[in-house]
């Protein structure tokens, strides 16, 4: 039965309809796996609290933190990876083992089974939060994929083309799903149109958390 979460006329929910290099793994993590991952996120956030990053357009509506040897950050100096948390000067928390296990499961059966990220950007989307269409281009090696794991509320993930003008399509990502963008899809524009409040199957989590794994350095 096709996933009814995908809007008609879009990717229709079957991997065969996704463009080359884009992989969707619905339900990669079962409820216990989601709860364990969320507990690890909370531990990271106790060490490196979520904060809204500053961009030229103002504060991001998603709150962010990082784990790993590099963390994505933005302030008036621009977008970049930092080996330390600019808010505290401390190193980012190390990537928990359960993060790496989720990535390994996500990239199995893709062209990048040995993907070893050094950065995990964790975004929290509360009600009304979104992320405009953008490309991820602050990393050194675009041959490495990007892996995103979702927790909590459903989100409308926007997948555009390789140019900003190409119309984006919506893929609904649910708690426990993974999305992999690599190869011909590595530089696709993408974003979050909105989240769907109240849809989180994770009891303590209201909102959406995304874990975006990249090889940054
Ligand atoms: Co991005």
mmCIF file of C-alpha atoms and ligand atoms in Angstrom:
data_model
loop_
_atom_site.group_PDB
_atom_site.id
_atom_site.type_symbol
_atom_site.label_atom_id
_atom_site.label_comp_id
_atom_site.label_asym_id
_atom_site.label_seq_id
_atom_site.Cartn_x
_atom_site.Cartn_y
_atom_site.Cartn_z
ATOM 1 C CA UNK A 1 0.000 0.000 0.000
ATOM 2 C CA UNK A 2 1.517 3.325 -0.979
ATOM 3 C CA UNK A 3 2.324 5.815 1.741
ATOM 4 C CA UNK A 4 -0.648 8.137 1.824
ATOM 5 C CA UNK A 5 1.557 10.811 3.364
ATOM 6 C CA UNK A 6 3.024 11.733 0.003
ATOM 7 C CA UNK A 7 0.961 14.251 -1.852
ATOM 8 C CA UNK A 8 -0.615 13.215 -5.151
ATOM 9 C CA UNK A 9 1.438 13.989 -8.208
ATOM 10 C CA UNK A 10 4.663 14.150 -6.298
ATOM 11 C CA UNK A 11 7.105 11.324 -5.738
ATOM 12 C CA UNK A 12 4.242 8.905 -5.049
ATOM 13 C CA UNK A 13 6.207 7.414 -2.210
ATOM 14 C CA UNK A 14 8.075 4.709 -4.037
ATOM 15 C CA UNK A 15 11.846 4.875 -4.184
ATOM 16 C CA UNK A 16 11.693 4.041 -7.871
ATOM 17 C CA UNK A 17 10.142 7.450 -8.447
ATOM 18 C CA UNK A 18 12.798 9.371 -6.593
ATOM 19 C CA UNK A 19 15.473 11.063 -8.681
ATOM 20 C CA UNK A 20 18.935 9.460 -8.872
ATOM 21 C CA UNK A 21 20.941 9.891 -5.677
ATOM 22 C CA UNK A 22 17.910 10.533 -3.488
ATOM 23 C CA UNK A 23 16.838 7.771 -1.119
ATOM 24 C CA UNK A 24 13.931 7.757 1.332
ATOM 25 C CA UNK A 25 13.925 5.169 4.120
ATOM 26 C CA UNK A 26 10.476 5.348 5.744
ATOM 27 C CA UNK A 27 10.374 3.837 9.211
ATOM 28 C CA UNK A 28 14.107 3.163 9.344
ATOM 29 C CA UNK A 29 13.910 3.452 13.136
ATOM 30 C CA UNK A 30 11.207 1.629 15.053
ATOM 31 C CA UNK A 31 9.529 3.384 18.019
ATOM 32 C CA UNK A 32 12.136 2.078 20.494
ATOM 33 C CA UNK A 33 14.944 3.211 18.201
ATOM 34 C CA UNK A 34 13.345 6.644 17.858
ATOM 35 C CA UNK A 35 13.017 6.983 21.630
ATOM 36 C CA UNK A 36 16.645 5.976 22.149
ATOM 37 C CA UNK A 37 17.834 8.432 19.506
ATOM 38 C CA UNK A 38 15.752 11.190 21.061
ATOM 39 C CA UNK A 39 17.269 10.461 24.491
ATOM 40 C CA UNK A 40 20.737 10.811 22.942
ATOM 41 C CA UNK A 41 19.699 14.133 21.356
ATOM 42 C CA UNK A 42 18.555 15.377 24.755
ATOM 43 C CA UNK A 43 21.923 14.421 26.254
ATOM 44 C CA UNK A 44 23.727 16.379 23.506
ATOM 45 C CA UNK A 45 21.456 19.368 24.116
ATOM 46 C CA UNK A 46 22.219 19.361 27.837
ATOM 47 C CA UNK A 47 25.885 19.786 26.909
ATOM 48 C CA UNK A 48 25.348 22.145 23.938
ATOM 49 C CA UNK A 49 21.918 23.796 24.307
ATOM 50 C CA UNK A 50 19.753 24.527 21.273
ATOM 51 C CA UNK A 51 20.038 28.102 20.024
ATOM 52 C CA UNK A 52 18.715 30.074 17.061
ATOM 53 C CA UNK A 53 21.445 30.956 14.598
ATOM 54 C CA UNK A 54 21.763 34.437 13.153
ATOM 55 C CA UNK A 55 21.711 34.892 9.387
ATOM 56 C CA UNK A 56 21.462 37.932 7.122
ATOM 57 C CA UNK A 57 17.690 37.338 7.137
ATOM 58 C CA UNK A 58 17.429 37.282 10.936
ATOM 59 C CA UNK A 59 17.308 34.436 13.426
ATOM 60 C CA UNK A 60 16.589 30.953 12.127
ATOM 61 C CA UNK A 61 13.128 29.724 13.135
ATOM 62 C CA UNK A 62 14.594 26.308 13.856
ATOM 63 C CA UNK A 63 16.813 26.043 16.933
ATOM 64 C CA UNK A 64 20.123 24.274 16.412
ATOM 65 C CA UNK A 65 22.888 22.394 18.096
ATOM 66 C CA UNK A 66 25.594 20.012 16.895
ATOM 67 C CA UNK A 67 27.460 16.857 17.755
ATOM 68 C CA UNK A 68 30.710 15.652 16.247
ATOM 69 C CA UNK A 69 34.112 17.106 15.508
ATOM 70 C CA UNK A 70 32.536 19.931 13.509
ATOM 71 C CA UNK A 71 29.286 21.814 13.881
ATOM 72 C CA UNK A 72 27.454 23.963 11.354
ATOM 73 C CA UNK A 73 26.880 27.478 12.509
ATOM 74 C CA UNK A 74 25.839 30.858 11.212
ATOM 75 C CA UNK A 75 26.219 34.366 12.515
ATOM 76 C CA UNK A 76 26.851 37.725 10.897
ATOM 77 C CA UNK A 77 30.234 36.405 9.710
ATOM 78 C CA UNK A 78 28.401 33.849 7.565
ATOM 79 C CA UNK A 79 27.774 30.114 7.295
ATOM 80 C CA UNK A 80 30.556 27.765 8.292
ATOM 81 C CA UNK A 81 31.629 24.763 10.321
ATOM 82 C CA UNK A 82 33.107 25.368 13.747
ATOM 83 C CA UNK A 83 35.024 22.791 15.767
ATOM 84 C CA UNK A 84 33.805 24.543 18.917
ATOM 85 C CA UNK A 85 30.435 25.813 20.031
ATOM 86 C CA UNK A 86 30.607 29.580 19.470
ATOM 87 C CA UNK A 87 28.173 30.097 22.357
ATOM 88 C CA UNK A 88 30.411 28.448 24.950
ATOM 89 C CA UNK A 89 33.855 27.983 23.392
ATOM 90 C CA UNK A 90 33.678 24.284 24.271
ATOM 91 C CA UNK A 91 34.104 21.474 21.762
ATOM 92 C CA UNK A 92 30.820 20.134 20.408
ATOM 93 C CA UNK A 93 29.701 16.945 22.172
ATOM 94 C CA UNK A 94 31.020 13.817 20.478
ATOM 95 C CA UNK A 95 28.645 12.019 18.156
ATOM 96 C CA UNK A 96 26.878 9.357 20.241
ATOM 97 C CA UNK A 97 27.287 5.765 19.057
ATOM 98 C CA UNK A 98 23.555 5.551 18.399
ATOM 99 C CA UNK A 99 23.862 8.425 15.896
ATOM 100 C CA UNK A 100 26.463 6.456 13.929
ATOM 101 C CA UNK A 101 24.324 3.331 14.077
ATOM 102 C CA UNK A 102 21.374 5.221 12.588
ATOM 103 C CA UNK A 103 23.588 6.530 9.781
ATOM 104 C CA UNK A 104 24.982 3.079 9.050
ATOM 105 C CA UNK A 105 21.458 1.700 8.761
ATOM 106 C CA UNK A 106 20.417 4.603 6.527
ATOM 107 C CA UNK A 107 23.262 4.223 4.014
ATOM 108 C CA UNK A 108 23.160 0.439 3.754
ATOM 109 C CA UNK A 109 22.062 -0.381 0.197
ATOM 110 C CA UNK A 110 23.077 3.029 -1.111
ATOM 111 C CA UNK A 111 26.203 3.852 -3.121
ATOM 112 C CA UNK A 112 27.765 5.211 0.123
ATOM 113 C CA UNK A 113 27.659 2.286 2.589
ATOM 114 C CA UNK A 114 30.864 3.477 4.312
ATOM 115 C CA UNK A 115 29.741 7.068 4.816
ATOM 116 C CA UNK A 116 31.420 8.337 7.991
ATOM 117 C CA UNK A 117 30.105 11.770 8.997
ATOM 118 C CA UNK A 118 32.097 14.099 11.212
ATOM 119 C CA UNK A 119 29.251 16.569 11.785
ATOM 120 C CA UNK A 120 25.681 16.189 12.955
ATOM 121 C CA UNK A 121 23.536 19.318 12.837
ATOM 122 C CA UNK A 122 20.460 18.904 15.022
ATOM 123 C CA UNK A 123 17.543 21.189 14.207
ATOM 124 C CA UNK A 124 14.462 21.594 16.365
ATOM 125 C CA UNK A 125 11.353 22.792 14.538
ATOM 126 C CA UNK A 126 8.602 24.026 16.798
ATOM 127 C CA UNK A 127 5.183 24.991 15.479
ATOM 128 C CA UNK A 128 5.617 27.499 12.651
ATOM 129 C CA UNK A 129 9.318 26.825 12.131
ATOM 130 C CA UNK A 130 10.595 26.248 8.605
ATOM 131 C CA UNK A 131 13.748 26.295 6.524
ATOM 132 C CA UNK A 132 13.922 28.072 3.191
ATOM 133 C CA UNK A 133 15.178 26.380 0.028
ATOM 134 C CA UNK A 134 18.956 26.186 0.056
ATOM 135 C CA UNK A 135 21.880 24.026 -1.023
ATOM 136 C CA UNK A 136 24.326 22.473 1.434
ATOM 137 C CA UNK A 137 27.641 23.783 0.146
ATOM 138 C CA UNK A 138 29.746 24.510 3.211
ATOM 139 C CA UNK A 139 31.306 21.034 3.126
ATOM 140 C CA UNK A 140 34.673 20.267 1.548
ATOM 141 C CA UNK A 141 33.742 17.166 -0.448
ATOM 142 C CA UNK A 142 30.473 17.120 -2.388
ATOM 143 C CA UNK A 143 31.084 13.455 -3.283
ATOM 144 C CA UNK A 144 29.946 12.659 0.273
ATOM 145 C CA UNK A 145 26.188 12.303 0.789
ATOM 146 C CA UNK A 146 23.975 14.021 3.340
ATOM 147 C CA UNK A 147 21.858 11.854 5.639
ATOM 148 C CA UNK A 148 18.876 13.310 7.492
ATOM 149 C CA UNK A 149 16.993 11.408 10.191
ATOM 150 C CA UNK A 150 13.661 12.767 11.438
ATOM 151 C CA UNK A 151 12.062 12.516 14.877
ATOM 152 C CA UNK A 152 8.723 13.787 16.141
ATOM 153 C CA UNK A 153 6.189 15.676 14.075
ATOM 154 C CA UNK A 154 5.763 15.034 10.362
ATOM 155 C CA UNK A 155 7.507 17.581 8.175
ATOM 156 C CA UNK A 156 7.007 18.732 4.595
ATOM 157 C CA UNK A 157 10.489 18.248 3.155
ATOM 158 C CA UNK A 158 10.985 20.317 0.013
ATOM 159 C CA UNK A 159 13.128 18.819 -2.703
ATOM 160 C CA UNK A 160 14.029 21.142 -5.521
ATOM 161 C CA UNK A 161 16.356 20.910 -8.469
ATOM 162 C CA UNK A 162 19.932 21.913 -8.988
ATOM 163 C CA UNK A 163 18.890 25.502 -9.609
ATOM 164 C CA UNK A 164 16.854 27.672 -7.285
ATOM 165 C CA UNK A 165 14.236 28.349 -9.958
ATOM 166 C CA UNK A 166 13.257 24.694 -10.425
ATOM 167 C CA UNK A 167 9.978 23.985 -8.677
ATOM 168 C CA UNK A 168 10.340 22.057 -5.450
ATOM 169 C CA UNK A 169 8.272 18.993 -4.623
ATOM 170 C CA UNK A 170 7.104 17.897 -1.193
ATOM 171 C CA UNK A 171 8.066 14.647 0.475
ATOM 172 C CA UNK A 172 6.520 14.153 3.904
ATOM 173 C CA UNK A 173 9.090 12.856 6.360
ATOM 174 C CA UNK A 174 7.926 11.107 9.510
ATOM 175 C CA UNK A 175 9.494 10.172 12.799
ATOM 176 C CA UNK A 176 12.032 7.420 12.196
ATOM 177 C CA UNK A 177 12.491 8.168 8.497
ATOM 178 C CA UNK A 178 15.838 8.796 6.869
ATOM 179 C CA UNK A 179 16.530 10.725 3.688
ATOM 180 C CA UNK A 180 19.809 10.436 1.825
ATOM 181 C CA UNK A 181 20.937 13.008 -0.745
ATOM 182 C CA UNK A 182 24.033 11.990 -2.661
ATOM 183 C CA UNK A 183 25.480 11.747 -6.145
ATOM 184 C CA UNK A 184 23.329 13.596 -8.671
ATOM 185 C CA UNK A 185 21.047 14.747 -5.831
ATOM 186 C CA UNK A 186 23.778 15.983 -3.471
ATOM 187 C CA UNK A 187 23.398 19.595 -4.523
ATOM 188 C CA UNK A 188 19.620 19.705 -4.832
ATOM 189 C CA UNK A 189 17.945 22.682 -3.257
ATOM 190 C CA UNK A 190 15.933 21.585 -0.242
ATOM 191 C CA UNK A 191 14.150 22.948 2.788
ATOM 192 C CA UNK A 192 11.301 22.444 5.225
ATOM 193 C CA UNK A 193 8.005 24.031 4.194
ATOM 194 C CA UNK A 194 6.312 23.363 7.510
ATOM 195 C CA UNK A 195 5.804 20.790 10.189
ATOM 196 C CA UNK A 196 2.498 19.214 11.194
ATOM 197 C CA UNK A 197 2.001 19.921 14.914
ATOM 198 C CA UNK A 198 0.461 17.160 16.969
ATOM 199 C CA UNK A 199 1.590 14.320 14.706
ATOM 200 C CA UNK A 200 4.630 13.260 16.744
ATOM 201 C CA UNK A 201 4.434 9.602 17.808
ATOM 202 C CA UNK A 202 7.194 10.224 20.354
ATOM 203 C CA UNK A 203 5.311 11.004 23.537
ATOM 204 C CA UNK A 204 7.613 13.619 25.073
ATOM 205 C CA UNK A 205 8.492 15.371 21.801
ATOM 206 C CA UNK A 206 6.208 18.116 20.481
ATOM 207 C CA UNK A 207 7.786 19.448 17.304
ATOM 208 C CA UNK A 208 10.239 17.969 14.839
ATOM 209 C CA UNK A 209 13.896 17.202 15.317
ATOM 210 C CA UNK A 210 16.119 16.523 12.351
ATOM 211 C CA UNK A 211 19.595 15.110 12.566
ATOM 212 C CA UNK A 212 21.606 16.020 9.491
ATOM 213 C CA UNK A 213 24.824 14.081 9.088
ATOM 214 C CA UNK A 214 27.578 15.399 6.873
ATOM 215 C CA UNK A 215 31.267 14.961 6.201
ATOM 216 C CA UNK A 216 32.216 18.589 6.693
ATOM 217 C CA UNK A 217 35.973 18.726 7.085
HETATM 218 CO CO1 LIG B 1 20.368 21.758 4.089
#
